[in-house]
């Protein structure tokens, strides 16, 4: 059976040493997250993930969710008790404002906790993850009454949250949605329509579910400009805050899925359900994008989480599995064969996954800190720069971390040989669960188009220019350090590849938009590789400094070796991506559609 150990040491290294989170104690909530508090939270999150959530992952996958004849849904055995422990532990409100019952701690801390829980049990973690996303949308765009009514209950884990976008006839193109909203005399709306693929749409974990629903008000403009957002609780809420009658929301069915069986993915039917408008009429996408961006960052972490747990189990297997002898001669002379960890190609696989995981974790923490700055800093310029960073990096984190997270889960499965194909070992579940992350919350091809088509040119390219300036300044500042050359030389070359690709798009995409579409996925991955390379350079610098101060530390030495592997073996892929981008769209678009 699979196991999981939360990467506590790695997270502590990032928060304390690489990003020096204590420098931000001037921001609200950061002074409350002292080193001792952070350590206690991380340790407790690790225990909860390892001891409560991880044991339910395999059994939850086998059991799945059950829809009853009356529309109720039961989650797998143990999920309800685990959710109660989650709520009682205050995990749902870790970063929520204190005025609504949360602890107000930094998002950069709560994201590390989320990674632990996702690695331990991805299907379970979706229930609190979507609830936190719904809270975020309400906190930004909800009315005072909506915040007061819904957020404290969600923080407490009494009520859960969902997002309702997709319909049978429309996915990414939400302008095609048919769910309608009819305004009532009292200012509420009656919502009617069908939504599909609704994660956590019905469950037995909470007494109420707060559905955020996109719908079109009667007479609204056509297309995406006529879409509004509504909050539609599963049960109505009385004036005193108590729960009333069912609200015309029902689960028509549970989707039969490839993975994440422990999460109830529902078809929801809204039949004159009563909802209230969130934000302004016909401005629903602006409000929903708050939740979608939260969810996209969370899905990126899901990619990392499955890569991490798959790696841990593959590495353990490689240390134990006896097969063949080392090319340099027997290493385990007292045994009939050597463990497969002696073979270079096995190490190539494991090092590739590890090097990705550690850099991706750093990228998540770095971007989470930017989220904290964007929402908590009183310096407008600092907030603007942080918001630029979030807009630019969100599609990269969502798409690259899930693309590579799935590929890494498959590579880890390969380490097991035939045993990786068998349910008993558990590794095949990581592959199945990881696959959905590439699809939902905006399929990865859409993320690439968003990056190339919208994010690069926004505000005259302000965000990408700031990114280039930061990375090149770091390289210049440390250029005279001989020990840093193995990290900085490859990083500098890869940045030049990204700059060339950006310039090529500027020169070739406006006149011929297909060039942008043809280049988008390669550009996103090129960009992603550069960001990971930058993370490795920053981690290497800190590791070298700490080793100089304290002497021999196996963790830090391993960090430097892993970073060097990334620079030598993985970052050079930017050259390949650049060549593909510069090939253009001509060959790709030449065949007529009927030729496929």
PDB file of N, CA and C in Angstrom, residues 155-193:
ATOM      1  N   UNK A 155     -16.305  29.175   6.897  1.00  0.00           N
ATOM      2  CA  UNK A 155     -15.062  29.135   7.664  1.00  0.00           C
ATOM      3  C   UNK A 155     -15.124  28.050   8.736  1.00  0.00           C
ATOM      4  N   UNK A 156     -16.285  27.935   9.366  1.00  0.00           N
ATOM      5  CA  UNK A 156     -16.465  26.950  10.443  1.00  0.00           C
ATOM      6  C   UNK A 156     -16.624  25.530   9.930  1.00  0.00           C
ATOM      7  N   UNK A 157     -16.783  25.373   8.603  1.00  0.00           N
ATOM      8  CA  UNK A 157     -16.965  24.032   8.049  1.00  0.00           C
ATOM      9  C   UNK A 157     -18.369  23.494   8.202  1.00  0.00           C
ATOM     10  N   UNK A 158     -19.320  24.353   8.608  1.00  0.00           N
ATOM     11  CA  UNK A 158     -20.720  23.912   8.694  1.00  0.00           C
ATOM     12  C   UNK A 158     -21.361  23.874   7.309  1.00  0.00           C
ATOM     13  N   UNK A 159     -20.946  24.810   6.450  1.00  0.00           N
ATOM     14  CA  UNK A 159     -21.426  24.849   5.081  1.00  0.00           C
ATOM     15  C   UNK A 159     -20.231  24.731   4.132  1.00  0.00           C
ATOM     16  N   UNK A 160     -20.452  24.104   2.985  1.00  0.00           N
ATOM     17  CA  UNK A 160     -19.412  23.972   1.966  1.00  0.00           C
ATOM     18  C   UNK A 160     -19.748  24.880   0.786  1.00  0.00           C
ATOM     19  N   UNK A 161     -18.836  24.974  -0.176  1.00  0.00           N
ATOM     20  CA  UNK A 161     -19.058  25.806  -1.350  1.00  0.00           C
ATOM     21  C   UNK A 161     -18.746  25.075  -2.640  1.00  0.00           C
ATOM     22  N   UNK A 162     -19.381  25.521  -3.731  1.00  0.00           N
ATOM     23  CA  UNK A 162     -19.110  24.951  -5.058  1.00  0.00           C
ATOM     24  C   UNK A 162     -19.079  26.086  -6.083  1.00  0.00           C
ATOM     25  N   UNK A 163     -18.602  25.765  -7.290  1.00  0.00           N
ATOM     26  CA  UNK A 163     -18.690  26.694  -8.414  1.00  0.00           C
ATOM     27  C   UNK A 163     -19.410  25.993  -9.551  1.00  0.00           C
ATOM     28  N   UNK A 164     -20.387  26.685 -10.145  1.00  0.00           N
ATOM     29  CA  UNK A 164     -21.257  26.102 -11.167  1.00  0.00           C
ATOM     30  C   UNK A 164     -21.141  26.903 -12.456  1.00  0.00           C
ATOM     31  N   UNK A 165     -20.339  26.406 -13.393  1.00  0.00           N
ATOM     32  CA  UNK A 165     -20.145  27.072 -14.675  1.00  0.00           C
ATOM     33  C   UNK A 165     -20.648  26.211 -15.831  1.00  0.00           C
ATOM     34  N   UNK A 166     -20.100  24.991 -15.933  1.00  0.00           N
ATOM     35  CA  UNK A 166     -20.267  24.169 -17.125  1.00  0.00           C
ATOM     36  C   UNK A 166     -21.695  23.652 -17.283  1.00  0.00           C
ATOM     37  N   UNK A 167     -22.146  23.625 -18.527  1.00  0.00           N
ATOM     38  CA  UNK A 167     -23.447  23.043 -18.886  1.00  0.00           C
ATOM     39  C   UNK A 167     -23.229  22.025 -20.001  1.00  0.00           C
ATOM     40  N   UNK A 168     -24.201  21.166 -20.259  1.00  0.00           N
ATOM     41  CA  UNK A 168     -23.997  20.125 -21.272  1.00  0.00           C
ATOM     42  C   UNK A 168     -23.543  20.664 -22.623  1.00  0.00           C
ATOM     43  N   UNK A 169     -24.005  21.839 -23.015  1.00  0.00           N
ATOM     44  CA  UNK A 169     -23.690  22.381 -24.338  1.00  0.00           C
ATOM     45  C   UNK A 169     -22.540  23.379 -24.317  1.00  0.00           C
ATOM     46  N   UNK A 170     -22.004  23.703 -23.137  1.00  0.00           N
ATOM     47  CA  UNK A 170     -20.907  24.683 -23.101  1.00  0.00           C
ATOM     48  C   UNK A 170     -19.938  24.378 -21.973  1.00  0.00           C
ATOM     49  N   UNK A 171     -18.655  24.476 -22.318  1.00  0.00           N
ATOM     50  CA  UNK A 171     -17.598  24.317 -21.329  1.00  0.00           C
ATOM     51  C   UNK A 171     -16.836  25.615 -21.219  1.00  0.00           C
ATOM     52  N   UNK A 172     -15.764  25.727 -22.007  1.00  0.00           N
ATOM     53  CA  UNK A 172     -14.955  26.947 -21.978  1.00  0.00           C
ATOM     54  C   UNK A 172     -15.736  28.153 -22.479  1.00  0.00           C
ATOM     55  N   UNK A 173     -16.557  27.962 -23.498  1.00  0.00           N
ATOM     56  CA  UNK A 173     -17.322  29.079 -24.073  1.00  0.00           C
ATOM     57  C   UNK A 173     -18.578  29.304 -23.255  1.00  0.00           C
ATOM     58  N   UNK A 174     -18.456  30.026 -22.150  1.00  0.00           N
ATOM     59  CA  UNK A 174     -19.570  30.216 -21.231  1.00  0.00           C
ATOM     60  C   UNK A 174     -20.638  31.147 -21.772  1.00  0.00           C
ATOM     61  N   UNK A 175     -20.342  31.825 -22.873  1.00  0.00           N
ATOM     62  CA  UNK A 175     -21.364  32.659 -23.498  1.00  0.00           C
ATOM     63  C   UNK A 175     -22.530  31.856 -24.041  1.00  0.00           C
ATOM     64  N   UNK A 176     -22.340  30.519 -24.169  1.00  0.00           N
ATOM     65  CA  UNK A 176     -23.393  29.647 -24.695  1.00  0.00           C
ATOM     66  C   UNK A 176     -24.327  29.112 -23.612  1.00  0.00           C
ATOM     67  N   UNK A 177     -24.112  29.528 -22.352  1.00  0.00           N
ATOM     68  CA  UNK A 177     -24.916  28.935 -21.279  1.00  0.00           C
ATOM     69  C   UNK A 177     -26.393  29.323 -21.388  1.00  0.00           C
ATOM     70  N   UNK A 178     -27.233  28.423 -20.888  1.00  0.00           N
ATOM     71  CA  UNK A 178     -28.686  28.599 -20.974  1.00  0.00           C
ATOM     72  C   UNK A 178     -29.357  28.768 -19.619  1.00  0.00           C
ATOM     73  N   UNK A 179     -28.650  28.508 -18.539  1.00  0.00           N
ATOM     74  CA  UNK A 179     -29.269  28.663 -17.221  1.00  0.00           C
ATOM     75  C   UNK A 179     -29.773  30.098 -17.076  1.00  0.00           C
ATOM     76  N   UNK A 180     -31.021  30.237 -16.680  1.00  0.00           N
ATOM     77  CA  UNK A 180     -31.628  31.575 -16.663  1.00  0.00           C
ATOM     78  C   UNK A 180     -31.961  32.007 -15.246  1.00  0.00           C
ATOM     79  N   UNK A 181     -32.004  33.314 -15.075  1.00  0.00           N
ATOM     80  CA  UNK A 181     -32.353  33.923 -13.794  1.00  0.00           C
ATOM     81  C   UNK A 181     -33.491  34.912 -14.020  1.00  0.00           C
ATOM     82  N   UNK A 182     -34.548  34.762 -13.240  1.00  0.00           N
ATOM     83  CA  UNK A 182     -35.711  35.649 -13.366  1.00  0.00           C
ATOM     84  C   UNK A 182     -35.840  36.465 -12.083  1.00  0.00           C
ATOM     85  N   UNK A 183     -35.800  37.797 -12.233  1.00  0.00           N
ATOM     86  CA  UNK A 183     -35.831  38.670 -11.068  1.00  0.00           C
ATOM     87  C   UNK A 183     -37.215  38.678 -10.432  1.00  0.00           C
ATOM     88  N   UNK A 184     -37.225  38.661  -9.080  1.00  0.00           N
ATOM     89  CA  UNK A 184     -38.467  38.665  -8.317  1.00  0.00           C
ATOM     90  C   UNK A 184     -38.697  40.041  -7.678  1.00  0.00           C
ATOM     91  N   UNK A 185     -39.894  40.238  -7.221  1.00  0.00           N
ATOM     92  CA  UNK A 185     -40.252  41.542  -6.652  1.00  0.00           C
ATOM     93  C   UNK A 185     -39.416  41.892  -5.423  1.00  0.00           C
ATOM     94  N   UNK A 186     -38.975  40.880  -4.698  1.00  0.00           N
ATOM     95  CA  UNK A 186     -38.201  41.145  -3.480  1.00  0.00           C
ATOM     96  C   UNK A 186     -36.700  41.312  -3.754  1.00  0.00           C
ATOM     97  N   UNK A 187     -36.304  41.306  -5.041  1.00  0.00           N
ATOM     98  CA  UNK A 187     -34.907  41.490  -5.386  1.00  0.00           C
ATOM     99  C   UNK A 187     -34.118  40.204  -5.540  1.00  0.00           C
ATOM    100  N   UNK A 188     -34.715  39.068  -5.169  1.00  0.00           N
ATOM    101  CA  UNK A 188     -34.055  37.784  -5.381  1.00  0.00           C
ATOM    102  C   UNK A 188     -34.286  37.332  -6.829  1.00  0.00           C
ATOM    103  N   UNK A 189     -33.720  36.207  -7.178  1.00  0.00           N
ATOM    104  CA  UNK A 189     -33.860  35.660  -8.536  1.00  0.00           C
ATOM    105  C   UNK A 189     -34.243  34.189  -8.449  1.00  0.00           C
ATOM    106  N   UNK A 190     -35.030  33.742  -9.395  1.00  0.00           N
ATOM    107  CA  UNK A 190     -35.337  32.318  -9.530  1.00  0.00           C
ATOM    108  C   UNK A 190     -34.408  31.748 -10.611  1.00  0.00           C
ATOM    109  N   UNK A 191     -33.617  30.757 -10.235  1.00  0.00           N
ATOM    110  CA  UNK A 191     -32.596  30.176 -11.111  1.00  0.00           C
ATOM    111  C   UNK A 191     -33.085  28.832 -11.629  1.00  0.00           C
ATOM    112  N   UNK A 192     -33.023  28.665 -12.955  1.00  0.00           N
ATOM    113  CA  UNK A 192     -33.458  27.406 -13.571  1.00  0.00           C
ATOM    114  C   UNK A 192     -32.440  26.987 -14.631  1.00  0.00           C
ATOM    115  N   UNK A 193     -32.022  25.730 -14.559  1.00  0.00           N
ATOM    116  CA  UNK A 193     -31.078  25.223 -15.550  1.00  0.00           C
ATOM    117  C   UNK A 193     -30.345  24.005 -15.018  1.00  0.00           C
TER     118      UNK A 193
END
